[in-house]
PDB file of C-alpha atoms and ligand atoms in Angstrom:
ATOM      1  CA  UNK D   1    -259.655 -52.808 -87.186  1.00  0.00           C
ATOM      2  CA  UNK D   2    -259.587 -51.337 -90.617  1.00  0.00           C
ATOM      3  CA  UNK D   3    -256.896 -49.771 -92.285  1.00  0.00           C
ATOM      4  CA  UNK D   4    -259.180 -47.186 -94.147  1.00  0.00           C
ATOM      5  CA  UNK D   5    -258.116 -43.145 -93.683  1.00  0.00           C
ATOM      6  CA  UNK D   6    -261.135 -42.321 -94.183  1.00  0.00           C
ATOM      7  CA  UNK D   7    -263.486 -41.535 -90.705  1.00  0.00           C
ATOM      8  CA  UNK D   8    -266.846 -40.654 -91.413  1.00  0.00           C
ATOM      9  CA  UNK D   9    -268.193 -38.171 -89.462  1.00  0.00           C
ATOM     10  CA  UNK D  10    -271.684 -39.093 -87.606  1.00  0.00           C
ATOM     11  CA  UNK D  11    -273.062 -35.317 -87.573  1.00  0.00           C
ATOM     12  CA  UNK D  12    -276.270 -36.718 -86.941  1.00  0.00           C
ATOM     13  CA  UNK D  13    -279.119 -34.984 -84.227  1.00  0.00           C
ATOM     14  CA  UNK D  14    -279.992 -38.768 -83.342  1.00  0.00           C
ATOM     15  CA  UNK D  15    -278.929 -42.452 -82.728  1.00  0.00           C
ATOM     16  CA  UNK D  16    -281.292 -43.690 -84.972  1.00  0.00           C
ATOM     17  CA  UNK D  17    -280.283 -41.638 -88.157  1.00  0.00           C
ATOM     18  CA  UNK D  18    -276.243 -42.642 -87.433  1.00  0.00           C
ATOM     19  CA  UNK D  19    -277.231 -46.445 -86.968  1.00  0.00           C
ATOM     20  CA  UNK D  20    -279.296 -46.398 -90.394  1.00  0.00           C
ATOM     21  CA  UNK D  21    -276.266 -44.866 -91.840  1.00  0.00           C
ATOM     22  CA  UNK D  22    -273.316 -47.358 -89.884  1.00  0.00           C
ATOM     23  CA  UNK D  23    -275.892 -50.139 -91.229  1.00  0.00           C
ATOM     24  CA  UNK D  24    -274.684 -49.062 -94.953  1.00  0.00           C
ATOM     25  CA  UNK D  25    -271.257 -49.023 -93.834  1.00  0.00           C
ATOM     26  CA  UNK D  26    -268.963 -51.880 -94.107  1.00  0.00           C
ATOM     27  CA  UNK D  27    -266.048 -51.575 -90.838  1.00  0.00           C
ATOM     28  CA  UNK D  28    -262.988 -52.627 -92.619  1.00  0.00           C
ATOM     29  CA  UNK D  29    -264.059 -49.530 -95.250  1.00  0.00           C
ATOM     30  CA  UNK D  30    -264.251 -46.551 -93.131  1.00  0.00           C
ATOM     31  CA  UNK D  31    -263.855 -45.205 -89.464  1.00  0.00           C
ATOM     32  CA  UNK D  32    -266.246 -43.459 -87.404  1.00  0.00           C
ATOM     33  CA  UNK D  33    -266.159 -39.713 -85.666  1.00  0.00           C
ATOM     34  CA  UNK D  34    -268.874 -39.449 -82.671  1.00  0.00           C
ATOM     35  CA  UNK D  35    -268.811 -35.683 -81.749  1.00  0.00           C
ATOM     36  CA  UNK D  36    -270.341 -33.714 -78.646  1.00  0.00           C
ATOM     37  CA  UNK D  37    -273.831 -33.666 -80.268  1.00  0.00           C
ATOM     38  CA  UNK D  38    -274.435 -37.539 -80.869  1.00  0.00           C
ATOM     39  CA  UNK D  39    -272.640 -38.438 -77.622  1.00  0.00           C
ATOM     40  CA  UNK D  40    -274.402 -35.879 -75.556  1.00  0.00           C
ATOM     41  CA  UNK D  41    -277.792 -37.220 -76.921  1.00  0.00           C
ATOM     42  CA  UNK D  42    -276.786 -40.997 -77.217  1.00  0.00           C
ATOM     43  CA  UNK D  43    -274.625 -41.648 -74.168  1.00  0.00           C
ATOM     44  CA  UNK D  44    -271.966 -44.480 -74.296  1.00  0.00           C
ATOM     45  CA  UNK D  45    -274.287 -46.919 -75.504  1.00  0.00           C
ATOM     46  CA  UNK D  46    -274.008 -45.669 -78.620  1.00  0.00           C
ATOM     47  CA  UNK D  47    -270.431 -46.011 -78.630  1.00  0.00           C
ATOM     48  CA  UNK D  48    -270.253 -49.611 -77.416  1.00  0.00           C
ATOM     49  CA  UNK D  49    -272.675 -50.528 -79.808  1.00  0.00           C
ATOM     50  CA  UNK D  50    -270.659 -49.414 -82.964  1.00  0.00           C
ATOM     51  CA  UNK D  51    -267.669 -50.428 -81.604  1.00  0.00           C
ATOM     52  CA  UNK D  52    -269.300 -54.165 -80.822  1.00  0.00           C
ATOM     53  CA  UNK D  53    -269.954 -53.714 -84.607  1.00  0.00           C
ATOM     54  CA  UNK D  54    -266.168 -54.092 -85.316  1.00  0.00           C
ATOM     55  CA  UNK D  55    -266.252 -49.849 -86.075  1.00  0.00           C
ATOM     56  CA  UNK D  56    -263.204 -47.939 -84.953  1.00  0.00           C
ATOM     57  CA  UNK D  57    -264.727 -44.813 -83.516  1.00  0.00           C
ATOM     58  CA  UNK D  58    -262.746 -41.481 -82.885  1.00  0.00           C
ATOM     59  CA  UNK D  59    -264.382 -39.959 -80.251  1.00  0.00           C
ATOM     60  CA  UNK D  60    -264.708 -36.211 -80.633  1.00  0.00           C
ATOM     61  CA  UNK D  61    -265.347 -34.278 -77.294  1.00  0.00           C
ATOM     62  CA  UNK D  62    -262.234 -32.254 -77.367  1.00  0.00           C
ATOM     63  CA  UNK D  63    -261.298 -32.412 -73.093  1.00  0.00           C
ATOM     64  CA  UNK D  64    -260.329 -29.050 -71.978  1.00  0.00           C
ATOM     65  CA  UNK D  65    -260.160 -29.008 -68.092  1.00  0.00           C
ATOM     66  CA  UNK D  66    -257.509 -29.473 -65.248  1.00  0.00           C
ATOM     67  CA  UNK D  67    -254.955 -32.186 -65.451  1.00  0.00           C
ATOM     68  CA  UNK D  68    -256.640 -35.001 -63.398  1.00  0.00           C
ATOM     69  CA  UNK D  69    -260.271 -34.274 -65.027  1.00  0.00           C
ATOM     70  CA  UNK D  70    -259.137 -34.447 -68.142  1.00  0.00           C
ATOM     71  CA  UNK D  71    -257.003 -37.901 -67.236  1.00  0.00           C
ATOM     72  CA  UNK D  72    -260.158 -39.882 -65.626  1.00  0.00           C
ATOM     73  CA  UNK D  73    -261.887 -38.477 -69.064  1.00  0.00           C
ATOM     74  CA  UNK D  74    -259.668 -40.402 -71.106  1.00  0.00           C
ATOM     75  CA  UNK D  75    -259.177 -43.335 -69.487  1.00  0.00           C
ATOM     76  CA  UNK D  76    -263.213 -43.357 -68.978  1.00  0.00           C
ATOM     77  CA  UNK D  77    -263.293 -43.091 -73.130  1.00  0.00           C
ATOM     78  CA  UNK D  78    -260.095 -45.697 -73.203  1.00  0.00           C
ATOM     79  CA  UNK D  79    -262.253 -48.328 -71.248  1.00  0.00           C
ATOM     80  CA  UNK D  80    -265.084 -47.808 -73.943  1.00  0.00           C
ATOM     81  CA  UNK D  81    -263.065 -48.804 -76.746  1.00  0.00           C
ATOM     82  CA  UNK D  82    -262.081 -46.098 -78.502  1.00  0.00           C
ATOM     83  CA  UNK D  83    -259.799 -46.070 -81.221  1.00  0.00           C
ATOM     84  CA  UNK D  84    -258.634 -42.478 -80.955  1.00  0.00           C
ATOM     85  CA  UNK D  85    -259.424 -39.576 -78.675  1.00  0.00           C
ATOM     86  CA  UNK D  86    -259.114 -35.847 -78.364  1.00  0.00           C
ATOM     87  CA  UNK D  87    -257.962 -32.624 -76.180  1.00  0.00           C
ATOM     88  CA  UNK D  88    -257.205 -29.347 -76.745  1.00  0.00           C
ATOM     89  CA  UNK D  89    -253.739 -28.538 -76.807  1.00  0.00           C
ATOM     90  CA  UNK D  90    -253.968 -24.966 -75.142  1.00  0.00           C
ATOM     91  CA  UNK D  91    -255.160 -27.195 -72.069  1.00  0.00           C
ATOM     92  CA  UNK D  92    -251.400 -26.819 -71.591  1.00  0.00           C
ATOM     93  CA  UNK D  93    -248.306 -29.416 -71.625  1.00  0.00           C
ATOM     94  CA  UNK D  94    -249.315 -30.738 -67.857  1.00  0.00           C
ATOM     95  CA  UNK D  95    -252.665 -31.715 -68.789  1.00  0.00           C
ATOM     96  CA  UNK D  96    -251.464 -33.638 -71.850  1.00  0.00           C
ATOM     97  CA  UNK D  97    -248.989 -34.873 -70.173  1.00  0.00           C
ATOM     98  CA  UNK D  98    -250.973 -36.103 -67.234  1.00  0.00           C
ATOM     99  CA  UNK D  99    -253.432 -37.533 -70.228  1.00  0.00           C
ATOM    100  CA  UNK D 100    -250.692 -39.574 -71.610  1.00  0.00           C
ATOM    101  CA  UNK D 101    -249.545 -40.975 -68.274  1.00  0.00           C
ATOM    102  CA  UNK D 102    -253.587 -41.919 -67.940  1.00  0.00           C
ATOM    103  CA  UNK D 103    -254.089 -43.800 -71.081  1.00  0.00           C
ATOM    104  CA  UNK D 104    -250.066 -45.690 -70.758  1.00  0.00           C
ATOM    105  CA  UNK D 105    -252.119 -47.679 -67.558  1.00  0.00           C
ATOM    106  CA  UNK D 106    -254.951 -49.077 -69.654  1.00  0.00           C
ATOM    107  CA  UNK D 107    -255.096 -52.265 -71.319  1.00  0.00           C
ATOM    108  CA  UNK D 108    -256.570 -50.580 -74.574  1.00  0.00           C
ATOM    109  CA  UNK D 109    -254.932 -47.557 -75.362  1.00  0.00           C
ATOM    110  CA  UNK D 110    -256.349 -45.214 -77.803  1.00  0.00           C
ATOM    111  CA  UNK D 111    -254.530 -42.580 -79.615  1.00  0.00           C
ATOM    112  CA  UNK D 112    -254.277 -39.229 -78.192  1.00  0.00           C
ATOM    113  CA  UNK D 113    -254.326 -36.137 -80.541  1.00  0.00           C
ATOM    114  CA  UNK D 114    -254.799 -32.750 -80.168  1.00  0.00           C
ATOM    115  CA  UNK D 115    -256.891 -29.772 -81.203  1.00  0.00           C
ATOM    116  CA  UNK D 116    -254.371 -26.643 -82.079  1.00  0.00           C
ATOM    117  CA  UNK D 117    -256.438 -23.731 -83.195  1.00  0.00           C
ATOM    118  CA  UNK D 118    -260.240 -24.218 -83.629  1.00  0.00           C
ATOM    119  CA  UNK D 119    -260.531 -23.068 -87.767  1.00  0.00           C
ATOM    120  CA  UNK D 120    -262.983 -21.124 -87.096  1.00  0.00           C
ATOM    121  CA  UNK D 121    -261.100 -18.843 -84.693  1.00  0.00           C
ATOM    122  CA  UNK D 122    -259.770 -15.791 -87.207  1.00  0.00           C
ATOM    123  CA  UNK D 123    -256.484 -13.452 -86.534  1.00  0.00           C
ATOM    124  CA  UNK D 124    -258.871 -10.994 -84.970  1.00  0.00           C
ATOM    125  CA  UNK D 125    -260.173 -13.480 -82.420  1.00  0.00           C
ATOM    126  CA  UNK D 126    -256.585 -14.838 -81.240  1.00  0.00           C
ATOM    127  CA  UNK D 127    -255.707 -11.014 -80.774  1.00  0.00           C
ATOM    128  CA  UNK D 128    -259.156 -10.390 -78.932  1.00  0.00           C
ATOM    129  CA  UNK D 129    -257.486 -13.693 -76.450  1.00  0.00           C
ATOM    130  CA  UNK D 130    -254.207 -11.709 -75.699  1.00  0.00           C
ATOM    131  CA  UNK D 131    -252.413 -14.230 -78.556  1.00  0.00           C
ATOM    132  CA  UNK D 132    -250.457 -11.848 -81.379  1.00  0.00           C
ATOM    133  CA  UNK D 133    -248.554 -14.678 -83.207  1.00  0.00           C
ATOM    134  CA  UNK D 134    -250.231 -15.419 -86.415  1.00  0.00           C
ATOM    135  CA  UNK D 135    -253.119 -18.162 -86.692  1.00  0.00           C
ATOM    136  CA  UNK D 136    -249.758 -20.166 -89.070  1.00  0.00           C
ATOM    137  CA  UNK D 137    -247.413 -19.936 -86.179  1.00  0.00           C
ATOM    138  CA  UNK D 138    -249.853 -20.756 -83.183  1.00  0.00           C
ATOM    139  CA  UNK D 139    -250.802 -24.009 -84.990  1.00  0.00           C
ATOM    140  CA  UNK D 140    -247.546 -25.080 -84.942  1.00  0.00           C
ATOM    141  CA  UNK D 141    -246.382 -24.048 -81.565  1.00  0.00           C
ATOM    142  CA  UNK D 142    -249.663 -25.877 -80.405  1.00  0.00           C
ATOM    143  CA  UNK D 143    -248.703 -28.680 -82.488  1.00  0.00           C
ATOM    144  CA  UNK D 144    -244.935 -28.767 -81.187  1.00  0.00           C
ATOM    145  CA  UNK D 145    -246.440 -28.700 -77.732  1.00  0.00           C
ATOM    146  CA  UNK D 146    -248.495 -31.908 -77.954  1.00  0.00           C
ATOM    147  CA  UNK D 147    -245.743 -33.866 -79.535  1.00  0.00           C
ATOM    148  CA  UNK D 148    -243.392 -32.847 -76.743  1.00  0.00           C
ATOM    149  CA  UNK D 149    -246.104 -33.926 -74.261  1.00  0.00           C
ATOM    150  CA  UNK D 150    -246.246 -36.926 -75.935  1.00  0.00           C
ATOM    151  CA  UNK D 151    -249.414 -37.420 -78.006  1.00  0.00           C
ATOM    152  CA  UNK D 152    -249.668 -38.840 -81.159  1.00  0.00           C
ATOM    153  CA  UNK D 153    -251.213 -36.209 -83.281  1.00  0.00           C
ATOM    154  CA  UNK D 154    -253.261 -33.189 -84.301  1.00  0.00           C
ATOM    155  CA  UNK D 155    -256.252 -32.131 -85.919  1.00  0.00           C
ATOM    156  CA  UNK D 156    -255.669 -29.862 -88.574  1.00  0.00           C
ATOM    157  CA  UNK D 157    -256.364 -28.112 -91.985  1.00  0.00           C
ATOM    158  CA  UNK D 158    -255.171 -30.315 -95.193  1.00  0.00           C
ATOM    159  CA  UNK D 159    -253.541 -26.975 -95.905  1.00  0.00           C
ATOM    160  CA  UNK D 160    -251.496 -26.725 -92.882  1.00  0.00           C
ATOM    161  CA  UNK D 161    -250.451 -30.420 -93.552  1.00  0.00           C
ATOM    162  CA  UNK D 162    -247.592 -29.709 -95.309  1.00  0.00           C
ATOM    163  CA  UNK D 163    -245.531 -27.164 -92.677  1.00  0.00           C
ATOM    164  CA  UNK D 164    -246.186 -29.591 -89.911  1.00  0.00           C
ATOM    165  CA  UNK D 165    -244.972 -33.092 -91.513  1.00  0.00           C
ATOM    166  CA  UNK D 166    -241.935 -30.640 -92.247  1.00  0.00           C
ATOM    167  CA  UNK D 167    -241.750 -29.397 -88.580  1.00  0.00           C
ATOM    168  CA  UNK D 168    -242.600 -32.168 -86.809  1.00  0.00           C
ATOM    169  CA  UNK D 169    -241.995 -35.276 -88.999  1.00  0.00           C
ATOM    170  CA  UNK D 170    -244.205 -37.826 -90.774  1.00  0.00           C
ATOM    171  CA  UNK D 171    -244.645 -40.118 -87.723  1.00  0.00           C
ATOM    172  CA  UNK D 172    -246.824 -37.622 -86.236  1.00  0.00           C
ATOM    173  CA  UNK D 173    -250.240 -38.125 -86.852  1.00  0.00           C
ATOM    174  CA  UNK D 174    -252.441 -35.441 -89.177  1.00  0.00           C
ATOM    175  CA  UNK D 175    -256.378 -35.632 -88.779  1.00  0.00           C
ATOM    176  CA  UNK D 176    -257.745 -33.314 -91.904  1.00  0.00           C
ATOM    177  CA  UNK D 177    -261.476 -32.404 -91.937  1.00  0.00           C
ATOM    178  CA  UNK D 178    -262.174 -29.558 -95.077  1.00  0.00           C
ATOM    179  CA  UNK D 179    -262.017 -33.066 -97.463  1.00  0.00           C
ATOM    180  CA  UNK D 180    -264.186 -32.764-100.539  1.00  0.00           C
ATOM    181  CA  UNK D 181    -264.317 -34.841-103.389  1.00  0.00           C
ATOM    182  CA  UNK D 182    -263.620 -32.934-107.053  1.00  0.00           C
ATOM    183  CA  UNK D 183    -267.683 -33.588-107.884  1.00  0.00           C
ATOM    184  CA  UNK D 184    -268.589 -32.745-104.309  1.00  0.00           C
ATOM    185  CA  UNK D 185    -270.700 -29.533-102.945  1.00  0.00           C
ATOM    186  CA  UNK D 186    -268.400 -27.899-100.954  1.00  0.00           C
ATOM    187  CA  UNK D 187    -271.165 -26.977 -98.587  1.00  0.00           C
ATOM    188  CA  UNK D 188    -269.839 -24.501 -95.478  1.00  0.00           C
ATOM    189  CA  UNK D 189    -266.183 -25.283 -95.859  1.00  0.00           C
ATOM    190  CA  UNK D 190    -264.064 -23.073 -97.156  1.00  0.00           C
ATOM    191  CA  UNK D 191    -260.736 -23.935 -97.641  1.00  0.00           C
ATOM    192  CA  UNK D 192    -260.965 -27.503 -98.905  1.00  0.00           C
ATOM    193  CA  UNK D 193    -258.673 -30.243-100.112  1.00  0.00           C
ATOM    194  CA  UNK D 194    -259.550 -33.498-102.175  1.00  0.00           C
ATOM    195  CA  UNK D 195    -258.962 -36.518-100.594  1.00  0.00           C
ATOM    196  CA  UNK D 196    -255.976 -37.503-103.228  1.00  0.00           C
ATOM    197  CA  UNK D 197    -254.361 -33.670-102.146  1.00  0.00           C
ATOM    198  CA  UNK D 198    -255.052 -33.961 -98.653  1.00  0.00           C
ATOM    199  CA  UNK D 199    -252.948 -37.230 -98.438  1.00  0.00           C
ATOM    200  CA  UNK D 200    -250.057 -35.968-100.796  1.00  0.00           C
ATOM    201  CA  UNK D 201    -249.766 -32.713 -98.370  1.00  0.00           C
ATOM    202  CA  UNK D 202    -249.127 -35.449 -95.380  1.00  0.00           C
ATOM    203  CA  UNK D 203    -252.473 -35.944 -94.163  1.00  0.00           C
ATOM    204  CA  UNK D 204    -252.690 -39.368 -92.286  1.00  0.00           C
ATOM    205  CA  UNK D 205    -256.724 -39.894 -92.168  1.00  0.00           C
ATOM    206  CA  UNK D 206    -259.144 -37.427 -93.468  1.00  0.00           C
ATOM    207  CA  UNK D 207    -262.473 -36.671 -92.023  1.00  0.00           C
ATOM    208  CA  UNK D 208    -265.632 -36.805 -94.170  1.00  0.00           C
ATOM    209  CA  UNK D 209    -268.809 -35.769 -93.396  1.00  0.00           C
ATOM    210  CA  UNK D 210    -271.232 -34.788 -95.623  1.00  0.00           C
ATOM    211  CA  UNK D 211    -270.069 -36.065 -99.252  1.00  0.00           C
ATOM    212  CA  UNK D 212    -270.898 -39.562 -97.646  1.00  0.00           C
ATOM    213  CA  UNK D 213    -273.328 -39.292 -94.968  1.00  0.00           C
ATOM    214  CA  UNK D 214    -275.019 -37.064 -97.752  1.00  0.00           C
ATOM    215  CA  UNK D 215    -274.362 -39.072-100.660  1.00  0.00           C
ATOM    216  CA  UNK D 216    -277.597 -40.714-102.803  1.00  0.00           C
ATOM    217  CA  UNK D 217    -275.450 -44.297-102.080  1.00  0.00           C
ATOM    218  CA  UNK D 218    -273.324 -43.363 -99.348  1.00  0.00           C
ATOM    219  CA  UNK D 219    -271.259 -47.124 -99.810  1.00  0.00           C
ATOM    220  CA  UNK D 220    -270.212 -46.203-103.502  1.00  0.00           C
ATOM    221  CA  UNK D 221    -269.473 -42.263-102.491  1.00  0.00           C
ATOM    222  CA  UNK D 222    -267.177 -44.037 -99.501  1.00  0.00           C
ATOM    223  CA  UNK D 223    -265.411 -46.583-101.804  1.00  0.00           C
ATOM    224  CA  UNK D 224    -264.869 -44.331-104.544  1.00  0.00           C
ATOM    225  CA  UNK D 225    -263.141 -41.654-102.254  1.00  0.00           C
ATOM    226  CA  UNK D 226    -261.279 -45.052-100.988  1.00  0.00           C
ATOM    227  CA  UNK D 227    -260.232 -45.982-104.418  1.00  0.00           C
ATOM    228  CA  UNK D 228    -259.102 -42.242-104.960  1.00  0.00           C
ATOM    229  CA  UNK D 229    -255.873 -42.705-102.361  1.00  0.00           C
ATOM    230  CA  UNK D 230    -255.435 -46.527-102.591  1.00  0.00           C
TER     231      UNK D 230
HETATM  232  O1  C5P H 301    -269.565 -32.636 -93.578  1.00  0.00           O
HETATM  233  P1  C5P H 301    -268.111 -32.269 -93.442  1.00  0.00           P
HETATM  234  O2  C5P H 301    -267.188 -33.159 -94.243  1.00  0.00           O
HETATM  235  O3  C5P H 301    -267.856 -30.797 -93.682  1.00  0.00           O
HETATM  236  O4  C5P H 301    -267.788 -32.579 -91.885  1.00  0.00           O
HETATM  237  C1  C5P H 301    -266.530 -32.292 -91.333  1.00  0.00           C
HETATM  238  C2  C5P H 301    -266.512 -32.643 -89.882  1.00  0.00           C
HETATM  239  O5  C5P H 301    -265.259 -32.238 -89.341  1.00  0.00           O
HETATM  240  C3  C5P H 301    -267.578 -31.945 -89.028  1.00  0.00           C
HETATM  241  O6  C5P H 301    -267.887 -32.820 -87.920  1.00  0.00           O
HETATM  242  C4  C5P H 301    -266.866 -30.714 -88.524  1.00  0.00           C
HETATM  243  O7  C5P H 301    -267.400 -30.244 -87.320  1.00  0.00           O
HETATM  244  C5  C5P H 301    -265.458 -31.293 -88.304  1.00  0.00           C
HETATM  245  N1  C5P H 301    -264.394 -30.282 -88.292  1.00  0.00           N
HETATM  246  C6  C5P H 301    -264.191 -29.394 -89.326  1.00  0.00           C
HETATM  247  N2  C5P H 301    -263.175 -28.490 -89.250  1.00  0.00           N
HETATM  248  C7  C5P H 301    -262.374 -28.473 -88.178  1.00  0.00           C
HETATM  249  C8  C5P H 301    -262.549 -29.368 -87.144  1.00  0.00           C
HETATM  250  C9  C5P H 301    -263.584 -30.278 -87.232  1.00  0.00           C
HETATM  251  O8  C5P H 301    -264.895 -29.433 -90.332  1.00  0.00           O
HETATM  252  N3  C5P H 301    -261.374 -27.636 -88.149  1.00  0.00           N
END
């Protein structure tokens, strides 16, 4: 298990292009995201094989179905070994809930977060779903709503950080991807944080992508981001 808040995220088309990339990696550095790409290609085998590699993974599939599906989902991903899992939060407080009850009967149990509002939904799109509140406020309701049901975290902008440590408190768990380094391309992102930032605004592990998996040495580009919030 490392204690690194950094999870690298595997947005590779292919096994073999994440495993020459995990070979560069050292476990007790970094964490891993697998994502609905990889895992749809790769399977569980993938998974277990990381994982046998002393890797945390954070699996990234983002359940969105009726209570019980969603419950034998997690507990499927709990028996692979997973260090942290997701769902969306506008699943609704019985499906979390139900989630939560799932995972509290296995003998490894992952973390449980939650996916508020995807970031690349805009005002004009929550309107389009019926949902007036502002993008602001329906993160946080969404966010209030998977504490009450009992998960552990969210997934969410570096720069919504800060209003949700203050709303919900610092135990809750805040999973930041828009993470560049100051030298970094900031490729498609747009609203980005540094790594140093993201943690000061309350950020409890940032996800990294590209500035690693991208990087000329992706080791040094990892420790140096490490060595940045140390
Ligand atoms: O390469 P980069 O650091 O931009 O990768 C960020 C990762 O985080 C990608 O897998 C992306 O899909 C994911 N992500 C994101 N923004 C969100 C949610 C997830 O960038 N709001």
């Amino acid at each position: 298990m490392s204690d690194s808040k950094v999870i690298v995220s595997l947005d590779f088309p292919d096994g073999k292009q994440a495993l020459d990339l995990c070979q560069k990696l050292d476990p007790s550095s970094c964490k891993l995201k697998i994502g609905k790409e990889l895992f749809t290609r790769e399977g569980p085998d993938l998974v277990e094989k990381l994982i046998k590699s002393d890797f945390d993974i954070f699996l990234d599939l983002k359940y969105h179905d009726i209570p019980n599906t969603v419950a034998s989902a997690c507990r499927a991903a709990a028996d692979l070994g997973v260090w942290m899992l997701n769902v969306h939060a506008s699943g609704g407080r019985n499906m979390m809930e139900t989630a939560i009850e799932a995972l509290d009967k296995t003998t490894h149990k992952p973390l449980l977060i939650a996916v508020t509002v995807l970031t690349s939904m805009s005002q004009e799109d929550l309107s389009e779903l019926g949902i007036n509140r502002t993008v602001d406020d329906q993160v946080l309701l969404l966010a209030n709503l998977a504490k009450e049901s009992g998960l552990n975290g969210v997934v969410c902008s570096a720069k919504e950080a800060n209003r949700i440590k203050n709303e919900l408190g610092s135990d809750f768990c805040l999973v930041t991807p828009g993470i560049r380094p100051a030298d970094s391309s900031s490729d498609d992102q747009k609203r980005i944080m540094t790594p140093s930032e993201a943690i000061a605004a309350g950020s409890h592990y940032l996800v990294i992508g590209r500035p690693i998996t991208k990087a000329d040495d992706p080791l040094v580009a990892l420790e140096s981001i490490n060595v940045s919030i140390s």
